[in-house]
PDB file of C-alpha atoms in Angstrom:
ATOM      1  CA  MET A   1     139.583 149.007 136.730  1.00 83.00           C
ATOM      2  CA  LYS A   2     135.890 148.340 137.316  1.00 80.00           C
ATOM      3  CA  LYS A   3     135.669 146.587 133.968  1.00 82.00           C
ATOM      4  CA  ILE A   4     138.585 144.324 134.795  1.00 84.00           C
ATOM      5  CA  LEU A   5     137.012 143.345 138.125  1.00 77.00           C
ATOM      6  CA  LEU A   6     133.687 142.678 136.425  1.00 80.00           C
ATOM      7  CA  VAL A   7     135.276 140.448 133.781  1.00 81.00           C
ATOM      8  CA  LEU A   8     137.305 138.554 136.395  1.00 78.00           C
ATOM      9  CA  SER A   9     134.254 138.014 138.606  1.00 78.00           C
ATOM     10  CA  VAL A  10     132.187 136.723 135.669  1.00 78.00           C
ATOM     11  CA  LEU A  11     134.954 134.367 134.577  1.00 78.00           C
ATOM     12  CA  SER A  12     135.722 133.101 138.085  1.00 77.00           C
ATOM     13  CA  ALA A  13     132.104 132.559 139.186  1.00 73.00           C
ATOM     14  CA  PRO A  14     131.761 129.089 137.584  1.00 73.00           C
ATOM     15  CA  PHE A  15     135.029 128.050 139.193  1.00 69.00           C
ATOM     16  CA  PHE A  16     133.820 128.948 142.692  1.00 71.00           C
ATOM     17  CA  LEU A  17     130.306 127.600 142.205  1.00 71.00           C
ATOM     18  CA  SER A  18     131.322 124.215 140.797  1.00 67.00           C
ATOM     19  CA  GLN A  19     131.082 121.157 143.011  1.00 66.00           C
ATOM     20  CA  LYS A  20     133.578 118.388 143.383  1.00 67.00           C
ATOM     21  CA  THR A  21     132.424 114.875 144.176  1.00 64.00           C
ATOM     22  CA  LYS A  22     134.536 112.115 145.588  1.00 67.00           C
ATOM     23  CA  ASN A  23     133.849 108.392 145.747  1.00 69.00           C
ATOM     24  CA  VAL A  24     130.566 108.497 143.895  1.00 61.00           C
ATOM     25  CA  LYS A  25     128.971 105.092 143.502  1.00 65.00           C
ATOM     26  CA  PRO A  26     125.921 104.545 141.293  1.00 65.00           C
ATOM     27  CA  GLU A  27     122.836 103.570 143.212  1.00 61.00           C
ATOM     28  CA  THR A  28     121.005 100.427 142.274  1.00 58.00           C
ATOM     29  CA  LYS A  29     117.345 101.131 142.023  1.00 55.00           C
ATOM     30  CA  LYS A  30     115.185  98.667 143.886  1.00 54.00           C
ATOM     31  CA  ASN A  31     111.786  97.987 142.370  1.00 50.00           C
ATOM     32  CA  THR A  32     109.297  99.020 145.032  1.00 48.00           C
ATOM     33  CA  ASN A  33     106.460  99.648 142.588  1.00 48.00           C
ATOM     34  CA  THR A  34     103.966  96.819 142.971  1.00 44.00           C
ATOM     35  CA  ASN A  35     101.886  97.978 140.012  1.00 44.00           C
ATOM     36  CA  VAL A  36     104.497  96.816 137.507  1.00 42.00           C
ATOM     37  CA  ALA A  37     103.745  93.404 136.067  1.00 41.00           C
ATOM     38  CA  THR A  38     105.893  90.718 137.628  1.00 39.00           C
ATOM     39  CA  ASP A  39     105.452  88.234 134.792  1.00 44.00           C
ATOM     40  CA  VAL A  40     107.801  90.123 132.465  1.00 43.00           C
ATOM     41  CA  LYS A  41     110.052  87.655 130.708  1.00 44.00           C
ATOM     42  CA  PRO A  42     113.776  88.285 131.103  1.00 44.00           C
ATOM     43  CA  SER A  43     114.481  87.041 127.593  1.00 49.00           C
ATOM     44  CA  LEU A  44     113.685  89.132 124.557  1.00 66.00           C
ATOM     45  CA  SER A  45     112.286  86.318 122.441  1.00 77.00           C
ATOM     46  CA  LEU A  46     109.318  84.015 122.763  1.00 82.00           C
ATOM     47  CA  THR A  47     109.498  80.250 123.224  1.00 87.00           C
ATOM     48  CA  LYS A  48     108.427  77.909 120.428  1.00 88.00           C
ATOM     49  CA  GLU A  49     105.227  77.000 122.301  1.00 90.00           C
ATOM     50  CA  GLU A  50     104.313  80.653 122.753  1.00 90.00           C
ATOM     51  CA  ILE A  51     105.006  81.420 119.093  1.00 90.00           C
ATOM     52  CA  GLU A  52     102.809  78.483 118.017  1.00 91.00           C
ATOM     53  CA  LEU A  53      99.984  79.634 120.309  1.00 92.00           C
ATOM     54  CA  TYR A  54     100.074  83.271 119.201  1.00 93.00           C
ATOM     55  CA  ASN A  55     100.636  82.451 115.543  1.00 92.00           C
ATOM     56  CA  GLY A  56      97.644  80.080 115.585  1.00 93.00           C
ATOM     57  CA  LYS A  57      95.412  82.775 117.082  1.00 93.00           C
ATOM     58  CA  PHE A  58      96.636  85.296 114.502  1.00 92.00           C
ATOM     59  CA  LEU A  59      95.973  82.945 111.592  1.00 93.00           C
ATOM     60  CA  LYS A  60      92.464  82.191 112.938  1.00 93.00           C
ATOM     61  CA  PHE A  61      91.839  85.927 113.125  1.00 92.00           C
ATOM     62  CA  ILE A  62      93.034  86.435 109.533  1.00 91.00           C
ATOM     63  CA  ALA A  63      90.792  83.569 108.343  1.00 92.00           C
ATOM     64  CA  ALA A  64      87.817  85.164 110.120  1.00 91.00           C
ATOM     65  CA  LEU A  65      88.763  88.562 108.669  1.00 90.00           C
ATOM     66  CA  LYS A  66      88.874  87.036 105.193  1.00 89.00           C
ATOM     67  CA  VAL A  67      85.247  85.829 105.419  1.00 90.00           C
ATOM     68  CA  SER A  68      84.114  88.824 107.551  1.00 87.00           C
ATOM     69  CA  ASP A  69      83.067  86.657 110.511  1.00 87.00           C
ATOM     70  CA  ARG A  70      82.627  89.300 113.208  1.00 88.00           C
ATOM     71  CA  LYS A  71      81.734  86.801 115.935  1.00 90.00           C
ATOM     72  CA  ALA A  72      84.873  84.705 115.381  1.00 90.00           C
ATOM     73  CA  MET A  73      87.058  87.829 115.346  1.00 89.00           C
ATOM     74  CA  ASP A  74      85.511  89.107 118.586  1.00 90.00           C
ATOM     75  CA  GLU A  75      86.206  85.771 120.304  1.00 91.00           C
ATOM     76  CA  LEU A  76      89.911  86.101 119.502  1.00 91.00           C
ATOM     77  CA  LEU A  77      90.207  89.687 120.802  1.00 91.00           C
ATOM     78  CA  SER A  78      90.961  90.669 124.390  1.00 89.00           C
ATOM     79  CA  GLU A  79      88.353  92.516 126.439  1.00 90.00           C
ATOM     80  CA  LYS A  80      90.208  95.825 126.109  1.00 89.00           C
ATOM     81  CA  ALA A  81      90.402  95.490 122.341  1.00 88.00           C
ATOM     82  CA  LYS A  82      86.713  94.545 122.025  1.00 87.00           C
ATOM     83  CA  LYS A  83      85.729  97.849 123.628  1.00 88.00           C
ATOM     84  CA  MET A  84      87.632  99.888 121.043  1.00 88.00           C
ATOM     85  CA  VAL A  85      87.147  97.894 117.842  1.00 87.00           C
ATOM     86  CA  THR A  86      84.262  98.884 115.587  1.00 86.00           C
ATOM     87  CA  ASP A  87      83.072  97.780 112.150  1.00 86.00           C
ATOM     88  CA  VAL A  88      85.130 100.593 110.639  1.00 89.00           C
ATOM     89  CA  VAL A  89      88.302  99.148 112.203  1.00 88.00           C
ATOM     90  CA  TYR A  90      87.505  95.686 110.828  1.00 88.00           C
ATOM     91  CA  GLN A  91      86.896  97.162 107.374  1.00 89.00           C
ATOM     92  CA  LYS A  92      90.175  99.071 107.528  1.00 90.00           C
ATOM     93  CA  LEU A  93      92.045  95.908 108.545  1.00 89.00           C
ATOM     94  CA  ALA A  94      90.370  93.965 105.716  1.00 88.00           C
ATOM     95  CA  THR A  95      91.585  96.528 103.173  1.00 89.00           C
ATOM     96  CA  ASP A  96      95.097  96.927 104.621  1.00 90.00           C
ATOM     97  CA  ILE A  97      95.902  93.226 105.135  1.00 90.00           C
ATOM     98  CA  LYS A  98      96.098  90.990 102.091  1.00 89.00           C
ATOM     99  CA  THR A  99      94.283  87.966 103.502  1.00 86.00           C
ATOM    100  CA  ASN A 100      94.796  85.873 100.367  1.00 88.00           C
ATOM    101  CA  LYS A 101      98.588  85.790 100.908  1.00 89.00           C
ATOM    102  CA  THR A 102     100.533  83.686 103.377  1.00 90.00           C
ATOM    103  CA  PHE A 103     102.467  85.184 106.262  1.00 90.00           C
ATOM    104  CA  GLN A 104     105.994  84.660 107.501  1.00 91.00           C
ATOM    105  CA  ILE A 105     107.212  85.520 110.994  1.00 91.00           C
ATOM    106  CA  ILE A 106     110.109  87.961 110.957  1.00 91.00           C
ATOM    107  CA  LYS A 107     110.298  88.823 114.663  1.00 89.00           C
ATOM    108  CA  ALA A 108     108.871  87.347 117.853  1.00 91.00           C
ATOM    109  CA  SER A 109     109.615  89.250 121.040  1.00 90.00           C
ATOM    110  CA  TYR A 110     108.060  91.389 123.749  1.00 91.00           C
ATOM    111  CA  LYS A 111     106.674  94.886 123.255  1.00 89.00           C
ATOM    112  CA  PRO A 112     107.393  97.200 126.200  1.00 88.00           C
ATOM    113  CA  LEU A 113     104.474  99.304 127.391  1.00 84.00           C
ATOM    114  CA  ILE A 114     104.372 102.704 129.047  1.00 89.00           C
ATOM    115  CA  ASP A 115     103.660 101.250 132.493  1.00 87.00           C
ATOM    116  CA  GLY A 116     106.849  99.165 132.414  1.00 86.00           C
ATOM    117  CA  SER A 117     105.212  95.849 131.605  1.00 86.00           C
ATOM    118  CA  SER A 118     105.557  94.064 128.296  1.00 90.00           C
ATOM    119  CA  LEU A 119     103.334  91.954 126.073  1.00 91.00           C
ATOM    120  CA  PRO A 120     104.156  89.274 123.503  1.00 92.00           C
ATOM    121  CA  MET A 121     104.471  90.584 119.955  1.00 93.00           C
ATOM    122  CA  ILE A 122     104.944  88.903 116.583  1.00 93.00           C
ATOM    123  CA  GLN A 123     105.791  90.748 113.379  1.00 92.00           C
ATOM    124  CA  TYR A 124     104.843  89.223 110.041  1.00 92.00           C
ATOM    125  CA  LYS A 125     105.637  89.878 106.431  1.00 91.00           C
ATOM    126  CA  TYR A 126     104.097  88.410 103.319  1.00 89.00           C
ATOM    127  CA  SER A 127     105.991  85.262 102.354  1.00 88.00           C
ATOM    128  CA  ASP A 128     106.285  86.354  98.714  1.00 88.00           C
ATOM    129  CA  ASP A 129     108.210  89.496  99.774  1.00 84.00           C
ATOM    130  CA  LYS A 130     111.849  88.456  99.288  1.00 83.00           C
ATOM    131  CA  ALA A 131     113.439  91.849 100.035  1.00 81.00           C
ATOM    132  CA  ALA A 132     115.903  92.199 102.915  1.00 80.00           C
ATOM    133  CA  GLU A 133     113.620  94.810 104.436  1.00 85.00           C
ATOM    134  CA  PRO A 134     109.974  93.917 103.806  1.00 87.00           C
ATOM    135  CA  LYS A 135     107.735  96.504 102.179  1.00 88.00           C
ATOM    136  CA  GLU A 136     104.767  95.712 104.414  1.00 90.00           C
ATOM    137  CA  VAL A 137     104.885  94.533 108.032  1.00 92.00           C
ATOM    138  CA  ILE A 138     102.005  93.404 110.227  1.00 92.00           C
ATOM    139  CA  THR A 139     102.534  93.625 113.977  1.00 93.00           C
ATOM    140  CA  ALA A 140     100.294  91.599 116.284  1.00 93.00           C
ATOM    141  CA  VAL A 141     100.360  92.174 120.052  1.00 93.00           C
ATOM    142  CA  PHE A 142      98.901  89.517 122.352  1.00 93.00           C
ATOM    143  CA  GLU A 143      97.977  89.034 125.965  1.00 91.00           C
ATOM    144  CA  THR A 144      99.793  86.190 127.708  1.00 87.00           C
ATOM    145  CA  ASP A 145      96.724  83.952 127.396  1.00 88.00           C
ATOM    146  CA  GLY A 146      96.738  84.283 123.596  1.00 88.00           C
ATOM    147  CA  LYS A 147      94.020  86.908 123.160  1.00 92.00           C
ATOM    148  CA  ILE A 148      94.837  89.558 120.576  1.00 92.00           C
ATOM    149  CA  MET A 149      95.417  93.068 121.945  1.00 91.00           C
ATOM    150  CA  GLY A 150      96.010  94.704 118.596  1.00 90.00           C
ATOM    151  CA  ILE A 151      97.009  94.258 114.980  1.00 91.00           C
ATOM    152  CA  LYS A 152      98.776  97.010 113.103  1.00 91.00           C
ATOM    153  CA  PRO A 153      99.650  96.729 109.424  1.00 91.00           C
ATOM    154  CA  TYR A 154     102.028  99.334 108.039  1.00 88.00           C
ATOM    155  CA  LYS A 155     104.083  99.966 104.952  1.00 85.00           C
ATOM    156  CA  MET A 156     107.759 100.704 105.244  1.00 78.00           C
ATOM    157  CA  MET A 157     108.683 104.113 103.873  1.00 73.00           C
ATOM    158  CA  LYS A 158     112.057 104.641 102.227  1.00 62.00           C
TER     159      LYS A 158
END
């Protein structure tokens, strides 16, 4: 008899402890955080003018990287990027990016950041890569004024 009561109490406990809710409406969260950037674009793509500005800065950077002009590259970088970039980073970029090839834009949008803001981003592939999914992609992230925040080349793994 004790075993039957124990089994019944174990099986009925979730039934008695469950909660029923009625008329639940989802709350709309109001943005009260003033630290979040307010200049976030509602659209997911960049305008033609923005793409031309950022693409021009990227191509100037690649031309400076090709001839190893450190001063010209530093002028195109944002202040945050200048603090972190060393000669080793420039050398690594020079070996990873094929500067003698031409680039083709495959995606121009905004990159969301951890703090909730977003920055303009353009992804490139080499124009001689005709595959549906490019083998190598170069992602460039910019500040809104056109300064380069970062460039990341990577190879697609299959």
